[in-house]
Every structure is written in structure tokens, then in C-alpha cells.
Tab-separated table of C-alpha atoms in Angstrom:
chain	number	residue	atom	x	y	z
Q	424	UNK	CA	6.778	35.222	50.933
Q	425	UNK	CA	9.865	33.894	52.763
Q	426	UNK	CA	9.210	30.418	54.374
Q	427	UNK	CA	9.832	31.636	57.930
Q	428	UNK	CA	6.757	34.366	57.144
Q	429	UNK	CA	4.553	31.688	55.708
Q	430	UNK	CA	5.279	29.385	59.039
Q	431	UNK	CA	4.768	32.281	61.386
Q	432	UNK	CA	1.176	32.906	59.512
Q	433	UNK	CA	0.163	29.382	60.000
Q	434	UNK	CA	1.762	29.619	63.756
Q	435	UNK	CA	-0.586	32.084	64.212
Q	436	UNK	CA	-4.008	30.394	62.389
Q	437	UNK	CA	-2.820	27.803	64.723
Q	438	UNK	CA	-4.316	29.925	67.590
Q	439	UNK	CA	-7.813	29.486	65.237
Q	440	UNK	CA	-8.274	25.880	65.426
Q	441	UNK	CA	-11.006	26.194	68.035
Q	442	UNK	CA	-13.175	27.359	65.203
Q	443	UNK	CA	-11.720	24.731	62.893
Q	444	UNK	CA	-12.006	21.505	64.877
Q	445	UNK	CA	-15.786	22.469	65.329
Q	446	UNK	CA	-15.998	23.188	62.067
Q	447	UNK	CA	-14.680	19.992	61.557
Q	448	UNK	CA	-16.839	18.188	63.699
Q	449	UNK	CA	-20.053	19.637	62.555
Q	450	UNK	CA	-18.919	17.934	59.216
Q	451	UNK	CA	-18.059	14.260	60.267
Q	452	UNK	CA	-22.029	14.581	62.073
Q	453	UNK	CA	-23.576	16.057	59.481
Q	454	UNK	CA	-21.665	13.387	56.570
Q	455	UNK	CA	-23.076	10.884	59.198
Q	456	UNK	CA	-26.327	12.272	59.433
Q	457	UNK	CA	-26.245	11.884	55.332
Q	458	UNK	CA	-27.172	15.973	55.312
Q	459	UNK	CA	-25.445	17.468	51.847
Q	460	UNK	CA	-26.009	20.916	53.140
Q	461	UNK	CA	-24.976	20.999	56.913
Q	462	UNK	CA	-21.752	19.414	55.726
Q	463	UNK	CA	-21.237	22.025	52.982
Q	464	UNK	CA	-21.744	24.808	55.427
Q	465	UNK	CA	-19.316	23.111	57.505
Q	466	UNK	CA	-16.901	22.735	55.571
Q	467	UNK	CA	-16.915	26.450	54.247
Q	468	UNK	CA	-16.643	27.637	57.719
Q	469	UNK	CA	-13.681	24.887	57.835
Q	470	UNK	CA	-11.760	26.353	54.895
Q	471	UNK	CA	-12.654	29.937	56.382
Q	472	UNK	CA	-10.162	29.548	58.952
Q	473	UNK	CA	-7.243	29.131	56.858
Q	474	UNK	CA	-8.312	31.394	53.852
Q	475	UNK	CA	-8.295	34.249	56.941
Q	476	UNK	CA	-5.594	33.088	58.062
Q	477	UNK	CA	-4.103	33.696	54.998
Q	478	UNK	CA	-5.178	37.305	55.465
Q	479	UNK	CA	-3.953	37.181	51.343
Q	480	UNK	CA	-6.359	39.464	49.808
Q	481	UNK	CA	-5.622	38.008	45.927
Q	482	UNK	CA	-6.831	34.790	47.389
Q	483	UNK	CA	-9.692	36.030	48.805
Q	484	UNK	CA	-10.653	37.360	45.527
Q	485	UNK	CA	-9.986	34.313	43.847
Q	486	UNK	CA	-12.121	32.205	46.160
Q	487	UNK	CA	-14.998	34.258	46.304
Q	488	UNK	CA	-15.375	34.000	42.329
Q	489	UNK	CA	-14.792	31.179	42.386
Q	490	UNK	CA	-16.841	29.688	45.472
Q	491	UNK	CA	-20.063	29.280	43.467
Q	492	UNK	CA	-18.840	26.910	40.577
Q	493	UNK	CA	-16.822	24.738	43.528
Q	494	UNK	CA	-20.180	25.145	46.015
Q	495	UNK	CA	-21.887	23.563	42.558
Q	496	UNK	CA	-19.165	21.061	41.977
Q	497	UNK	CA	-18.980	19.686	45.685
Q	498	UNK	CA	-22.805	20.042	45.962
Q	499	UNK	CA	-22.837	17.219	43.663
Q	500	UNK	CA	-19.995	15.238	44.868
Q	501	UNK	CA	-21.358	15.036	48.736
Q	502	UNK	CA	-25.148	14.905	47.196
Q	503	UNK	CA	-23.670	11.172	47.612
Q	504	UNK	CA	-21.747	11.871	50.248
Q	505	UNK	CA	-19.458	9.637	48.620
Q	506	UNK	CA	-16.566	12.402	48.951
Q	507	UNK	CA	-17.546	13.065	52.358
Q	508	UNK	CA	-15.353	9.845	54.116
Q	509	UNK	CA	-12.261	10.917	52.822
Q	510	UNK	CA	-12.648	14.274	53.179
Q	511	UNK	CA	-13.311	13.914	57.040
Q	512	UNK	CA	-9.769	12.330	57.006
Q	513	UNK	CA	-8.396	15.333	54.884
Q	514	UNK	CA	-9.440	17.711	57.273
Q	515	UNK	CA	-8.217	16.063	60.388
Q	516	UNK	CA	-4.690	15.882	58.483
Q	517	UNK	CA	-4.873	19.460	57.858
Q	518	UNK	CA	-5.691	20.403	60.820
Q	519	UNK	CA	-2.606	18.692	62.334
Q	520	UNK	CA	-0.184	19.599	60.013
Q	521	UNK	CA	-1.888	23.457	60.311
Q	522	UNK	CA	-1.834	23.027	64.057
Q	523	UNK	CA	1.805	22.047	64.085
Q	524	UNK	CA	2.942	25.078	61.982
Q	525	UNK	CA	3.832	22.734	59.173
Q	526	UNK	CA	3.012	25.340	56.138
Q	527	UNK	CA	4.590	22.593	53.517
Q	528	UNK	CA	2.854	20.040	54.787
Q	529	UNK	CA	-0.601	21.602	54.984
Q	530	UNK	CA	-0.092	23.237	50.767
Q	531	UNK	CA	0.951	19.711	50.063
Q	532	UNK	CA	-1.815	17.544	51.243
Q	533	UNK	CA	-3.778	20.309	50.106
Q	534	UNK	CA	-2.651	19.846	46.821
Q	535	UNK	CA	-2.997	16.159	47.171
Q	536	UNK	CA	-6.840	16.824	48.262
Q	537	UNK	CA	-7.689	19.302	45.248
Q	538	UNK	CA	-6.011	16.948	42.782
Q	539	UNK	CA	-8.442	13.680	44.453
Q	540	UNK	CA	-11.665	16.559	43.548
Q	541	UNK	CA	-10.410	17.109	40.514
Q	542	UNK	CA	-10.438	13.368	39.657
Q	543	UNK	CA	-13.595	13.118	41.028
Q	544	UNK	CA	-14.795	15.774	38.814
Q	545	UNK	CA	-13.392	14.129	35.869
Q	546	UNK	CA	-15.457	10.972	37.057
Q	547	UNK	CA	-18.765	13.345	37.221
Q	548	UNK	CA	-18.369	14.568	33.763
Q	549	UNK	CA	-17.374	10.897	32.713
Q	550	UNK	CA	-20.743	9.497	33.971
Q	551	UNK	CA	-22.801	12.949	32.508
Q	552	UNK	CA	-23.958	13.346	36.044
Q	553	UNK	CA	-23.868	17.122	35.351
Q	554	UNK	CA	-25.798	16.635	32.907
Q	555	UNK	CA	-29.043	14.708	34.753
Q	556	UNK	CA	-28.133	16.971	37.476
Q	557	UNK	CA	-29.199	19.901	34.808
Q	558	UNK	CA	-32.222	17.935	33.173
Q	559	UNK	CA	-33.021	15.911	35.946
């Protein structure tokens, strides 16, 4: 997709952020609150916004395949909540860079953001939390 499509789809997402910033909120209270599945909910109605946005029906696919091993995957890494701080600041980021029309911006702090999970995950297999999460 030519870069002047791709801005003009996030231009218009931008008219979403309503949705997202409450989204967004309803995670910070619920990582606060120390509740694993309020801020999951939240932050799949978060990455909703976007993903529609999108309106990119491969991607849709993709996600919804793959949503239950990443619900899994997350489930442990907020069951701490540990993820949860820096995620808050992720998701005000993105919501300024997505805001601002920024597409660049917003696929590389994205990227920046999935690579950080994917460390993390690295670190959960490291410590066989999966499996005393499976046994336990």
C-alpha cells in the first residue's frame, strides 16, 4: 500500500481514539487494581481499534488464529502484572503517534513493543514458568 494510503487509514482510525483512550484507561485501572483479566479485556478492545482500522482482512485472519496462543502468552505475563507498567506507556505512545497520523511511527514502536514480549517470552520459557503454569 502506498505510504500516503497507509497515513490516510491511520488519519482516519484517528477519528477512533475515543474508543481507544478508554480502552486505554480501563487498562492503567485495572493494572492498578492488580486484575489480570479486566486488563486483558482492555487491552483487546485497545488493539481492536487499530486492527479495524486496518480494515486488512489477511490481518484479521491472522489475529484471530492467532489470538488464543498470545491471550495464553500475555495471560501469563500480566498474571504478574509485571508487563503491565510498560505496556501502559506503550499504549499511550501509540496512541499519539496513531493520533497524529504517524503510520511509521506507530509500526515502529509497535515493532519495538512485540520484540520487548517476545523477550519476555523467552524469559518465561527460561524460568519453565509454562511449565508450572501447566502442572501447577
Amino acid at each position: 500500500m502506498p505510504g500516503t494510503q497507509r497515513v490516510a487509514r491511520v488519519s482516519q482510525a484517528a477519528r477512533r481514539w475515543g474508543r481507544e483512550r478508554s480502552s486505554f484507561r480501563d487498562f492503567e485501572e485495572a493494572v492498578a487494581a492488580n486484575d489480570t483479566t479486566a486488563a486483558l479485556a482492555a487491552d483487546d478492545r485497545f488493539h481492536a481499534v487499530p486492527i479495524t482500522a486496518a480494515d486488512n482482512p489477511v490481518l484479521s485472519r491472522i489475529i484471530e488464529q492467532l489470538h488464543p496462543q498470545i491471550h495464553r502468552i500475555l495471560y501469563r505475563k500480566f498474571s504478574t502484572l509485571l508487563g503491565g507498567r510498560n505496556t501502559i506507556e506503550h499504549h499511550d505512545q501509540l496512541i499519539a503517534v496513531c493520533a497524529g497520523g504517524d503510520a511509521r511511527a506507530a509500526a515502529e514502536l509497535s515493532g519495538r513493543h512485540w520484540s520487548e514480549l517476545g523477550g519476555h517470552i523467552n524469559d518465561l520459557f527460561d524460568s519453565n514458568q509454562f511449565a508450572e503454569a501447566a502442572t501447577g
